[in-house]
mmCIF file of C-alpha atoms in Angstrom:
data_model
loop_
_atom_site.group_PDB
_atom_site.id
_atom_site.type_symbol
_atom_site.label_atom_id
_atom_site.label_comp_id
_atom_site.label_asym_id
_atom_site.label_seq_id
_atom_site.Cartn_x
_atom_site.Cartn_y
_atom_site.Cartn_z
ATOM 1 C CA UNK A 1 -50.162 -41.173 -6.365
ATOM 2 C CA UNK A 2 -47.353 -44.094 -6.865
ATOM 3 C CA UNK A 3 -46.763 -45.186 -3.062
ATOM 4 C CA UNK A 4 -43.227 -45.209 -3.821
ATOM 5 C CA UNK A 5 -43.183 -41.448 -5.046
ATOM 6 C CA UNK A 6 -42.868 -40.473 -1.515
ATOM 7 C CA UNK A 7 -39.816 -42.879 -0.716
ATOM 8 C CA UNK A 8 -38.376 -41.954 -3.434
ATOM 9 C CA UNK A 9 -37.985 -37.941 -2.992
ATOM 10 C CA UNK A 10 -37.017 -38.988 0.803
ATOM 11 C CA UNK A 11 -34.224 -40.441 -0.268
ATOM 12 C CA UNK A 12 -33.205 -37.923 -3.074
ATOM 13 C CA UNK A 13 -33.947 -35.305 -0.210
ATOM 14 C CA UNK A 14 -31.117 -37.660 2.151
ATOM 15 C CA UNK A 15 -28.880 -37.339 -1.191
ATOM 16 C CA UNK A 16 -29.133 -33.951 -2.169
ATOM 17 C CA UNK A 17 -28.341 -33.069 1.882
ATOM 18 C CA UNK A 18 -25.056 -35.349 2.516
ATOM 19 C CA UNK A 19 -23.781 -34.163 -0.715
ATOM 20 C CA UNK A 20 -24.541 -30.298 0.994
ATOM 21 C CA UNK A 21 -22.998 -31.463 4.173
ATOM 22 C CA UNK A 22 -19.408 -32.485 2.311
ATOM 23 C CA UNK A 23 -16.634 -30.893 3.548
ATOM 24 C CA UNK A 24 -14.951 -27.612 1.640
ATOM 25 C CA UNK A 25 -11.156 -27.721 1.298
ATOM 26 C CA UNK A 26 -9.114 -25.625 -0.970
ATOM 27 C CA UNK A 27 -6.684 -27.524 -3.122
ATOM 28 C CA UNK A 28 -3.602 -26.800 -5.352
ATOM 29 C CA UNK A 29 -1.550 -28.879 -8.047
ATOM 30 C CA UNK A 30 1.474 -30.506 -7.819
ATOM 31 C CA UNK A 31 3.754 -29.379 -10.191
ATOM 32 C CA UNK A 32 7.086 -30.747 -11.724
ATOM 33 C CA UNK A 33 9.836 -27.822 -11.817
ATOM 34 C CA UNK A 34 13.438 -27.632 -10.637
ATOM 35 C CA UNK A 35 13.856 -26.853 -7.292
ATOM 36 C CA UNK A 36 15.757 -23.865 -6.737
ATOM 37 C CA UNK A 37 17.949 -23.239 -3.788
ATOM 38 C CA UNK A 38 17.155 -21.112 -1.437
ATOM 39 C CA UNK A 39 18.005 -19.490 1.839
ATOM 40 C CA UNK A 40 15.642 -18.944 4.628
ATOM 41 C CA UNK A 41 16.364 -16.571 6.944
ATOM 42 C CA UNK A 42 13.813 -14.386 9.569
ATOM 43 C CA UNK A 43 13.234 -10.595 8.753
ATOM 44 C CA UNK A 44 11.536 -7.858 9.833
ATOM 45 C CA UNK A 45 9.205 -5.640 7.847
ATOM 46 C CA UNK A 46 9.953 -1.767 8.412
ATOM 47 C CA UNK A 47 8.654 1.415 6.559
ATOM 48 C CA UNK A 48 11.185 3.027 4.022
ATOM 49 C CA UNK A 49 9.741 6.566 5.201
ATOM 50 C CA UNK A 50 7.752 8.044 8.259
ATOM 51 C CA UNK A 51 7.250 11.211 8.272
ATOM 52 C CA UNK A 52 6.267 13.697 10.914
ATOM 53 C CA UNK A 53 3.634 16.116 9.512
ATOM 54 C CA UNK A 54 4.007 19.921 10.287
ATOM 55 C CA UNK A 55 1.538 23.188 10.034
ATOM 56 C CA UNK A 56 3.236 25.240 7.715
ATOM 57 C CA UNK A 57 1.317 28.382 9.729
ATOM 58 C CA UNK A 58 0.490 29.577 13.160
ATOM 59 C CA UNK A 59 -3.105 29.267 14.496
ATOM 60 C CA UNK A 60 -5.569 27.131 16.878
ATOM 61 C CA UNK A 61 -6.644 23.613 15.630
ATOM 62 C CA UNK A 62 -10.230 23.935 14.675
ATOM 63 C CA UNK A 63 -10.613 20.351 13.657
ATOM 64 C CA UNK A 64 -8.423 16.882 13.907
ATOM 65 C CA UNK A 65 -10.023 14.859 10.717
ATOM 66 C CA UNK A 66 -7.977 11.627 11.336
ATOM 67 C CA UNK A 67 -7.066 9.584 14.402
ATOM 68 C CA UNK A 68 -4.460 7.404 15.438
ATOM 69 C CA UNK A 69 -4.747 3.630 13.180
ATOM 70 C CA UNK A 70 -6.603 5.460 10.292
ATOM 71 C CA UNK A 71 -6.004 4.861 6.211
ATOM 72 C CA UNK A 72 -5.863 7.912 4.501
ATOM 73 C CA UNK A 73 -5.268 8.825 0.834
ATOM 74 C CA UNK A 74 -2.594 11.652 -0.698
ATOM 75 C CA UNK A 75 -4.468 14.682 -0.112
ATOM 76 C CA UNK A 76 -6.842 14.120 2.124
ATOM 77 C CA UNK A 77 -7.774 16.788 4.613
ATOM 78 C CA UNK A 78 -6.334 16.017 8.282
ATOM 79 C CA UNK A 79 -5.845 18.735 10.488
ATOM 80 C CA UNK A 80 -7.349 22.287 10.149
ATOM 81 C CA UNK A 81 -6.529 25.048 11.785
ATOM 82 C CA UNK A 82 -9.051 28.380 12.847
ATOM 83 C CA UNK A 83 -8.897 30.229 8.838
ATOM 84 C CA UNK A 84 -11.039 33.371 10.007
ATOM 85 C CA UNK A 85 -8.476 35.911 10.017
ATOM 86 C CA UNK A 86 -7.151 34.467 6.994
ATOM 87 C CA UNK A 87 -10.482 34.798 4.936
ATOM 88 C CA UNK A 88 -11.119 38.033 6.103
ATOM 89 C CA UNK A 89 -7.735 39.445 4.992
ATOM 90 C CA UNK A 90 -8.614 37.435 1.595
ATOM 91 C CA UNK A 91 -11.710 39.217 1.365
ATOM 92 C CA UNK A 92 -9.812 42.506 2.118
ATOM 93 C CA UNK A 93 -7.270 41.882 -0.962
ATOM 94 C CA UNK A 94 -10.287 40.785 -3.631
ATOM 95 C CA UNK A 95 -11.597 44.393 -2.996
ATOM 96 C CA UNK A 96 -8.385 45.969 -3.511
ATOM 97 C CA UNK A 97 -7.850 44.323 -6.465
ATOM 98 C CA UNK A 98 -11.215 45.641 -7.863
ATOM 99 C CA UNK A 99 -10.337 48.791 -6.488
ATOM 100 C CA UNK A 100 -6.964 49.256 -7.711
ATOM 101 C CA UNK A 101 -8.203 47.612 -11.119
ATOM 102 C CA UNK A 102 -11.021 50.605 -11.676
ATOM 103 C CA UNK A 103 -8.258 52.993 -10.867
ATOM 104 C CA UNK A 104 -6.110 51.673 -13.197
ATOM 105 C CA UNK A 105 -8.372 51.063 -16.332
ATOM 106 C CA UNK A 106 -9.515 54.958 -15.492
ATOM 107 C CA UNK A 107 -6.065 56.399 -16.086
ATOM 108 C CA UNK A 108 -6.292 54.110 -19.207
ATOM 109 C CA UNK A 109 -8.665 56.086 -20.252
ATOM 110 C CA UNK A 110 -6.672 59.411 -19.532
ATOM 111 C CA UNK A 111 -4.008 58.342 -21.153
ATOM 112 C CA UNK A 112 -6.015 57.526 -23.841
ATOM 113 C CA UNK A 113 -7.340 61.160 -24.249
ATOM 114 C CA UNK A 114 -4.254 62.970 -23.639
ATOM 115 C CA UNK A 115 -2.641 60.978 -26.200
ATOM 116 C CA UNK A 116 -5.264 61.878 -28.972
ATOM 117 C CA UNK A 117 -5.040 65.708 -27.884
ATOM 118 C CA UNK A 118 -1.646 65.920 -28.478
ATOM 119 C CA UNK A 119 -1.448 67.107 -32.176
ATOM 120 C CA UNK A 120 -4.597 70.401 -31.523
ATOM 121 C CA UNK A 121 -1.891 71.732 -28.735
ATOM 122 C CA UNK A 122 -4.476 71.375 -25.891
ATOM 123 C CA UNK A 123 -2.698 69.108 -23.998
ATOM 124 C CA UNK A 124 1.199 69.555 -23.338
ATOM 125 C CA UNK A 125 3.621 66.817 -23.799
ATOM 126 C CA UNK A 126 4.245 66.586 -19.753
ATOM 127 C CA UNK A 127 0.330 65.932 -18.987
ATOM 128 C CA UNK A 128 0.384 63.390 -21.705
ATOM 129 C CA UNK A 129 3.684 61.752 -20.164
ATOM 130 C CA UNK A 130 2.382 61.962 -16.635
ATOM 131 C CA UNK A 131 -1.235 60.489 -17.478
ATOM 132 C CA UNK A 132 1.210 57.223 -18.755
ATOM 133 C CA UNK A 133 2.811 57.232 -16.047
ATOM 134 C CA UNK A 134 0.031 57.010 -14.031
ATOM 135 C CA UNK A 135 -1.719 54.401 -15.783
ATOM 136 C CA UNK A 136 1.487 52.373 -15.509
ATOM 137 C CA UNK A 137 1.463 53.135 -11.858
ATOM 138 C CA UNK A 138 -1.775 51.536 -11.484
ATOM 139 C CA UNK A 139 -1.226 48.584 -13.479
ATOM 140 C CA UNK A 140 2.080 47.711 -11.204
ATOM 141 C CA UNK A 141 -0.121 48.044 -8.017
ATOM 142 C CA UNK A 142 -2.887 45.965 -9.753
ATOM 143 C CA UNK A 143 -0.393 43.352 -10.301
ATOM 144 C CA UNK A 144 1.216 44.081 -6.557
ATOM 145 C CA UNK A 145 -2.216 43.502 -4.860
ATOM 146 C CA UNK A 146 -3.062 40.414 -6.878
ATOM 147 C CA UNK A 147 0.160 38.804 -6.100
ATOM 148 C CA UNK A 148 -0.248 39.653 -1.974
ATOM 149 C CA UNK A 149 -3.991 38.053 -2.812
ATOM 150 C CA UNK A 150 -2.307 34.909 -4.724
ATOM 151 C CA UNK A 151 -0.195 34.772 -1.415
ATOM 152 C CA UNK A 152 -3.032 34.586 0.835
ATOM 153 C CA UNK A 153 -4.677 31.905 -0.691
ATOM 154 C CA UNK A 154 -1.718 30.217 -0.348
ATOM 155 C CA UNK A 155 -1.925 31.090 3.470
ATOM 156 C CA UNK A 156 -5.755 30.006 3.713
ATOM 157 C CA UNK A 157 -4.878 26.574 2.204
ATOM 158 C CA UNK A 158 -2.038 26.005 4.416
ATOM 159 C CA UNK A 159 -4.223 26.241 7.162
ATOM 160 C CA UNK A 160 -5.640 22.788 6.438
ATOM 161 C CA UNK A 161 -3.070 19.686 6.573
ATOM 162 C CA UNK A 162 -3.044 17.382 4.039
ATOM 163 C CA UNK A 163 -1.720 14.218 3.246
ATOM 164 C CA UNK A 164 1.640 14.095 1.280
ATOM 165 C CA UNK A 165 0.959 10.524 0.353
ATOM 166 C CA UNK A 166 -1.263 7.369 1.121
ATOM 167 C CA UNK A 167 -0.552 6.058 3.612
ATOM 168 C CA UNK A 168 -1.657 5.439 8.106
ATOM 169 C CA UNK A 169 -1.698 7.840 10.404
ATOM 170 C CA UNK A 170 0.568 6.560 13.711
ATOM 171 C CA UNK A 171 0.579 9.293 15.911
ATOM 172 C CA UNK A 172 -1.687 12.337 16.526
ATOM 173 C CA UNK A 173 0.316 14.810 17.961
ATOM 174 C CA UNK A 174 -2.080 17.581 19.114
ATOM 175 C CA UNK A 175 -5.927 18.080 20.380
ATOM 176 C CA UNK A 176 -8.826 20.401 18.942
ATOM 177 C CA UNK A 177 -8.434 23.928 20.366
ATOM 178 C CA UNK A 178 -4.340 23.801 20.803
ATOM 179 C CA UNK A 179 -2.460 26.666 19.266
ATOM 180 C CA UNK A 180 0.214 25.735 17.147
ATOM 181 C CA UNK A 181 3.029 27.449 15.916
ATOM 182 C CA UNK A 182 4.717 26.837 12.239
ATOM 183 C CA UNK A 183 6.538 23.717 11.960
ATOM 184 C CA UNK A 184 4.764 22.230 14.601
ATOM 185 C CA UNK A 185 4.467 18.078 14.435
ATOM 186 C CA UNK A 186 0.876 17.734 14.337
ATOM 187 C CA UNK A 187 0.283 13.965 13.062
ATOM 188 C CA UNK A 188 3.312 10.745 12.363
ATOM 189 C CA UNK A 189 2.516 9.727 8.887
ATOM 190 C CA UNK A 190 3.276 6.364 7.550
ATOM 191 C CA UNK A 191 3.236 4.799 3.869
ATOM 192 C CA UNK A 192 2.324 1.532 3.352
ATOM 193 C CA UNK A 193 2.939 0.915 0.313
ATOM 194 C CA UNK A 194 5.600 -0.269 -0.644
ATOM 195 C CA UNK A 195 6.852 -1.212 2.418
ATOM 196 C CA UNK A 196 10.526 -3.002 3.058
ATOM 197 C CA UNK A 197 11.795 -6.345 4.793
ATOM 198 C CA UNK A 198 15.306 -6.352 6.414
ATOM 199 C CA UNK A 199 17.505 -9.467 6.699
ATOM 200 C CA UNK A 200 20.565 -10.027 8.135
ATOM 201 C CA UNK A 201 22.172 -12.523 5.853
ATOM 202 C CA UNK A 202 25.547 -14.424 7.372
ATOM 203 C CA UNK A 203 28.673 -13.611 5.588
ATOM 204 C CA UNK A 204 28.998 -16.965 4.070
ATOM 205 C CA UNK A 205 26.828 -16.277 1.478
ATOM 206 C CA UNK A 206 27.905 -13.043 0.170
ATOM 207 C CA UNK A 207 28.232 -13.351 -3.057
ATOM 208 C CA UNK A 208 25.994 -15.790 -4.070
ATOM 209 C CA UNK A 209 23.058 -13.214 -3.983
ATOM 210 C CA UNK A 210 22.865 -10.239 -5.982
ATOM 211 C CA UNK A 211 20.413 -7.487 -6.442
ATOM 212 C CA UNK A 212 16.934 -8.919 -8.183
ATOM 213 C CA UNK A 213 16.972 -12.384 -7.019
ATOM 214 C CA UNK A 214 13.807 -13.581 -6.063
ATOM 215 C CA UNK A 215 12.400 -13.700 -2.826
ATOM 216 C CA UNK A 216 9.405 -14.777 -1.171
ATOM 217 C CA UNK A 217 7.997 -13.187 2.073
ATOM 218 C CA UNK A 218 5.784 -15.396 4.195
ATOM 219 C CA UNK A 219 4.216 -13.008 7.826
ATOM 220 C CA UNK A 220 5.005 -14.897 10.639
ATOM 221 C CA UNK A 221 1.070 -14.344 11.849
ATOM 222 C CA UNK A 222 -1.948 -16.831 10.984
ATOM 223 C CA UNK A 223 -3.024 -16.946 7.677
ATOM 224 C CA UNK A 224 -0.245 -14.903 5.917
ATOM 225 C CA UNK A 225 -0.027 -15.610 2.720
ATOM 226 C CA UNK A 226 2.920 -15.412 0.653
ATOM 227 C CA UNK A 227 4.177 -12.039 -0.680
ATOM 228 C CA UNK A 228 6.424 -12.452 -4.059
ATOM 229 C CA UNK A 229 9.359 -9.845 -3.631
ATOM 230 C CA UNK A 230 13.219 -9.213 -5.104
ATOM 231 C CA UNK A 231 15.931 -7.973 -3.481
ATOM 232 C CA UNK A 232 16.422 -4.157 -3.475
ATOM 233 C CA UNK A 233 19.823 -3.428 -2.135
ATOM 234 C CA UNK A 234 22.847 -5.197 -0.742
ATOM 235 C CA UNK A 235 24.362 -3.036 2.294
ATOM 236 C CA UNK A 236 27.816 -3.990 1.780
ATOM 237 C CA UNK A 237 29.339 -2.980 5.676
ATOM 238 C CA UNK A 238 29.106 -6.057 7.570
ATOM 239 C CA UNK A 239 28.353 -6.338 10.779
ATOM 240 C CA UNK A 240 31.452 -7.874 12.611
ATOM 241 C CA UNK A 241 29.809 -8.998 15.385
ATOM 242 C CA UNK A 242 27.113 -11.114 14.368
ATOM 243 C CA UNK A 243 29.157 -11.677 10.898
ATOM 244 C CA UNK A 244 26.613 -10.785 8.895
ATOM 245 C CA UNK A 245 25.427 -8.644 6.108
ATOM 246 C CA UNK A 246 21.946 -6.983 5.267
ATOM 247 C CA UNK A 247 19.376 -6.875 2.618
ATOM 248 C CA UNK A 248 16.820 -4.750 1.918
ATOM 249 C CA UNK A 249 13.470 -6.456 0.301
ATOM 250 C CA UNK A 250 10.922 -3.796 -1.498
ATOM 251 C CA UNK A 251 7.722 -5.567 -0.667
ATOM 252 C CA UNK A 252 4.473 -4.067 -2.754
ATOM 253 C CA UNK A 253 1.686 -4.060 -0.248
ATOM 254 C CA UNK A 254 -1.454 -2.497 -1.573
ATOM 255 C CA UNK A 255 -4.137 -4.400 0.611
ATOM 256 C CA UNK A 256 -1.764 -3.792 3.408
ATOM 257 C CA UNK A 257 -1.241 -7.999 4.391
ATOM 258 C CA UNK A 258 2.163 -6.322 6.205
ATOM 259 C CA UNK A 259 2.781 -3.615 8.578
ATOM 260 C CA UNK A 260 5.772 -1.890 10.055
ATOM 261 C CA UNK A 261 7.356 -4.166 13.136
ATOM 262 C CA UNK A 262 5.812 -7.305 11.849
ATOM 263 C CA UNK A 263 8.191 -10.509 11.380
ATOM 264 C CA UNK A 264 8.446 -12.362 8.062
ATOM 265 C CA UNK A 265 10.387 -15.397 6.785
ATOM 266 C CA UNK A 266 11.950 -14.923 3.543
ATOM 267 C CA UNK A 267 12.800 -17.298 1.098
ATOM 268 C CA UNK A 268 16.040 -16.404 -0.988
ATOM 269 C CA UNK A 269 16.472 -17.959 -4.065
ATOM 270 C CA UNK A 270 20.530 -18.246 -4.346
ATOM 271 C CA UNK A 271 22.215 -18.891 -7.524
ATOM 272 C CA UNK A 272 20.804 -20.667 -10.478
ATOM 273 C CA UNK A 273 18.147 -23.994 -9.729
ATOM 274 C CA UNK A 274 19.522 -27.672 -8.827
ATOM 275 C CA UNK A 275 19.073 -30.400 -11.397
ATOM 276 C CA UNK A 276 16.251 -32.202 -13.168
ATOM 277 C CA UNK A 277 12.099 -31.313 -12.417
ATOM 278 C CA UNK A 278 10.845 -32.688 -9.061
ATOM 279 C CA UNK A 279 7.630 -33.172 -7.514
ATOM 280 C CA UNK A 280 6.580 -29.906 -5.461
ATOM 281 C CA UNK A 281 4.090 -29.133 -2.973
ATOM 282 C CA UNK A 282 3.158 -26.254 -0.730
ATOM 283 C CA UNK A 283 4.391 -26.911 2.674
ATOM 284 C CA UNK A 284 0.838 -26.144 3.574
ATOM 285 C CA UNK A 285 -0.359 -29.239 2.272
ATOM 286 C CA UNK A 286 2.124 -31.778 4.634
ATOM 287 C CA UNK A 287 1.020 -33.286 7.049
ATOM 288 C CA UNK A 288 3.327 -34.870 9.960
ATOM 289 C CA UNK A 289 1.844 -37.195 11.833
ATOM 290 C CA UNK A 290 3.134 -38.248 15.610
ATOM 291 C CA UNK A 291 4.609 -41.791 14.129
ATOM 292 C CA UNK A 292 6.941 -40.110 12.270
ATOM 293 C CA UNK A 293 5.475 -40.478 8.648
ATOM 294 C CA UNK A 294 4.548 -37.777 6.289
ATOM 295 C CA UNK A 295 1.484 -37.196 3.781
ATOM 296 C CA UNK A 296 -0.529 -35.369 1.671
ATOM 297 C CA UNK A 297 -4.354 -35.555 1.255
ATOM 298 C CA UNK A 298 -4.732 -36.127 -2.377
ATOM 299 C CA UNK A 299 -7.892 -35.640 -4.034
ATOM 300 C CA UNK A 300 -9.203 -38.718 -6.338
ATOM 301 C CA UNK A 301 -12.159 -39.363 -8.224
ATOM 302 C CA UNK A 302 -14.201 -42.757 -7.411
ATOM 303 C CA UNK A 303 -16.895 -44.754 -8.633
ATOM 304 C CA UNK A 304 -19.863 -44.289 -6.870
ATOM 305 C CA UNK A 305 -18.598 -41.615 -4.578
ATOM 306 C CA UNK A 306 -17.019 -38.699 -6.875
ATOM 307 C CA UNK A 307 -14.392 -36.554 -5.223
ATOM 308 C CA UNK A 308 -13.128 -37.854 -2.377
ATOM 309 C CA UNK A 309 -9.904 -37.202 0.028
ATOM 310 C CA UNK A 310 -7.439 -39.682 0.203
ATOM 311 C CA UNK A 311 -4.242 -39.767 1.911
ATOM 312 C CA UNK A 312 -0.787 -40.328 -0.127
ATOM 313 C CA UNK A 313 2.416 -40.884 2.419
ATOM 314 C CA UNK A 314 5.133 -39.248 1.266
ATOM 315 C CA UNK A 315 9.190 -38.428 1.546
ATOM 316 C CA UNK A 316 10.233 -34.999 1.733
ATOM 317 C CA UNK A 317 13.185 -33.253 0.128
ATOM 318 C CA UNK A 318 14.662 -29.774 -0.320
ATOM 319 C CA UNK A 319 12.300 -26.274 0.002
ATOM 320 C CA UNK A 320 12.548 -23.718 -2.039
ATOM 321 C CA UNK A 321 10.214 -20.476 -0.863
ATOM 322 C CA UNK A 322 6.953 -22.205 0.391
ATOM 323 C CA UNK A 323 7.487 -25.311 -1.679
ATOM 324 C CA UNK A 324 8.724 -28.188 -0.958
ATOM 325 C CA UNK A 325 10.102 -31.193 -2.481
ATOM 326 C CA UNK A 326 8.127 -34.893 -2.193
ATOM 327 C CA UNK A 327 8.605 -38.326 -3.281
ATOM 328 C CA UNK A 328 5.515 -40.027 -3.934
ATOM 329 C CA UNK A 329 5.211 -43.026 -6.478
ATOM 330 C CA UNK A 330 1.251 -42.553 -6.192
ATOM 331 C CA UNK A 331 1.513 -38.743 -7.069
ATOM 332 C CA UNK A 332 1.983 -37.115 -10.506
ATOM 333 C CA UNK A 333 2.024 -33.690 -11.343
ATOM 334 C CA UNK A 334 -0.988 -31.812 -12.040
ATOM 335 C CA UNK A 335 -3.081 -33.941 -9.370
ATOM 336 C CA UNK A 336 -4.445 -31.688 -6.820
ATOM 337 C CA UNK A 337 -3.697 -31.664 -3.147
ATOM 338 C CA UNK A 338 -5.553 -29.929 0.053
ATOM 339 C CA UNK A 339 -3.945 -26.840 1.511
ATOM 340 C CA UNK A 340 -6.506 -26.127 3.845
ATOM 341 C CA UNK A 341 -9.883 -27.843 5.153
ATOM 342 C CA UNK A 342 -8.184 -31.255 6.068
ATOM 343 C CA UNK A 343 -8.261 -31.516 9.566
ATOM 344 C CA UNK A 344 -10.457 -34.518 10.721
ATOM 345 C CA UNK A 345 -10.581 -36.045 7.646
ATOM 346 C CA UNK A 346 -11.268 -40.314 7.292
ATOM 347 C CA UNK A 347 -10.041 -41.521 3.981
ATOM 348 C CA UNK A 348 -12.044 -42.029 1.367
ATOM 349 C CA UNK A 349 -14.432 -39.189 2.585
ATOM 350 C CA UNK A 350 -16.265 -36.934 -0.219
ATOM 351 C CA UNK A 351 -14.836 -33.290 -0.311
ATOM 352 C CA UNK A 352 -16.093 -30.024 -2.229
ATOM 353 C CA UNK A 353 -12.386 -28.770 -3.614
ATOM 354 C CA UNK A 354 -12.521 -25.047 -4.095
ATOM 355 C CA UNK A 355 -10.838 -23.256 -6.899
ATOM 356 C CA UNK A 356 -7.296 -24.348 -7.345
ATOM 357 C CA UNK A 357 -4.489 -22.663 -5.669
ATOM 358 C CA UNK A 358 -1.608 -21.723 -7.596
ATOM 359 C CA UNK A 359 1.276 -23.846 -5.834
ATOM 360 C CA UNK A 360 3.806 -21.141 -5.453
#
């Protein structure tokens, strides 16, 4: 073997690991758009409904199915009550059905024979008319008995509780064993989905947003991510204390990234956008730095070292949602900045970017 075979996979074995060792930051463009205005103002996300589940019948909880925190779906089992009674008396009806059925089809049959003895004179007019009346006697009790049996299913099944929509349970109102009577709050039932953001807007800018305008909701808690959203409704009466008036935000939330209680910032966009296409960011990807100066951490491409971090100072301007605007003659749009992954950076210092990021 070649003596410098050995050297040589050392030091593609040193390559191969700092290229493993480089640093993983997620990036997103820079774009060139107008910037439209928009308000920011704090909100609070709160749950269009919650609704206090009742047993629609009497009995003893056999079995609480949920607890307190838990995701459930519409109709999913959640409380169920003691059903013996109820199945017996079931059972009781399905007999008398059957019972009141053989009876029935039997003074079919009578009927049947009276009416075909008629014309020999055997059988009078008044046996014939009473064997119909019977058999029509029997088929109103059939039909009696199977409604009262359509009715107790109906009672069986509303011994277990079900969900009336997806949603978290809040509050578990009772314990296994309880009796409860009908109407009885047994769990607080929440929806999540959609879910609604209040904002008190001041009175100063009523007018200048109307139902539909965009809206984006960024959770005040670490990590949120950025919820796109329109305005719902404009409450017109204003509050003439704090002069202000309120908006309600529909907010879709199907992997549940809000709950009820939590705060949000929300980003109105007012009317129309302001002037030519500027250079946009997310404010994720500024930096401020303690002399007072601004940047970004740019990702380049260089000549012997690939993809490498480097940092671009940079002027802010106006933000619109969680954009914002930047002046940077060494910046262009569609070059990629980080968003996350750039603390302790040096310049110049390879990076692994991870799939772009939308910027808005």
């Amino acid at each position: 073997m070649n003596r410098a075979t050995p050297l040589l996979i050392v030091a593609l074995a040193l390559l191969a690991g700092e290229a493993a060792a480089q640093t993983k930051v997620q990036v997103a463009d820079v774009v060139a758009a107008p910037m439209r205005r928009t308000l920011q103002l704090p909100g609070t996300v709160v749950a269009p409904q919650a609704s206090l589940l009742t047993m629609r019948v009497a009995g003893s909880v056999e079995a609480l199915l949920v607890e307190a925190g838990d995701r459930v779906e519409a109709g999913q089992p959640l409380v169920r009550l003691d059903d013996t009674l109820a199945k017996l008396e079931q059972e009781r009806l399905r007999h008398g059905v059957e019972e009141a059925d053989l009876t029935f089809r039997d003074a079919q049959r009578l009927a049947r024979e009276a009416e075909a003895l008629l014309g020999s004179q055997t059988v009078p007019p008044s046996k014939y008319r009473t064997q119909v009346a019977q058999a029509a006697i029997g088929e109103a009790k059939v039909r009696q008995l199977r409604a009262s049996a359509a009715a107790q299913r109906t009672e069986l099944e509303r011994h277990t509780l079900t969900a009336p929509v997806a949603g978290a349970v809040t509050q578990r109102l009772v314990e296994r064993g309880q009796w409860v009577a009908a109407d009885t709050a047994v769990l607080r039932l929440v929806p999540m989905d959609p879910l609604r953001v209040d904002v008190e807007v001041p009175e100063r800018y009523y007018g200048t947003i109307a139902p539909g305008a965009a809206v984006t909701v960024v959770p005040n808690t670490e990590g949120g991510r950025a919820l796109p959203a329109a305005v719902g409704r404009i409450v017109p009466s204003g509050d003439t204390v704090s002069r202000t008036f309120r908006l309600h935000i529909p907010v879709a939330n199907p992997d549940w990234a809000l709950m009820p209680g939590l705060s949000v910032q929300a980003h109105i966009a007012l009317d129309g956008v302001a002037g030519e296409s500027v250079l946009q960011v997310p404010e994720d990807a500024v930096e401020h730095r303690i002399d007072g100066t601004v940047r970004v951490w740019a990702i380049r491409t260089v000549p012997d070292k690939g993809t490498v971090a480097q940092p671009e100072t940079v002027r802010l301007g106006r933000r619109s949602g969680t954009l914002v605007e930047i002046t940077a003659p060494s910046l262009r749009a569609g070059d990629r900045v980080i968003v996350r992954g750039a603390e302790g950076l040096d310049p110049g210092e390879p990076v692994t970017p991870e799939a772009s990021t939308p910027a808005g």
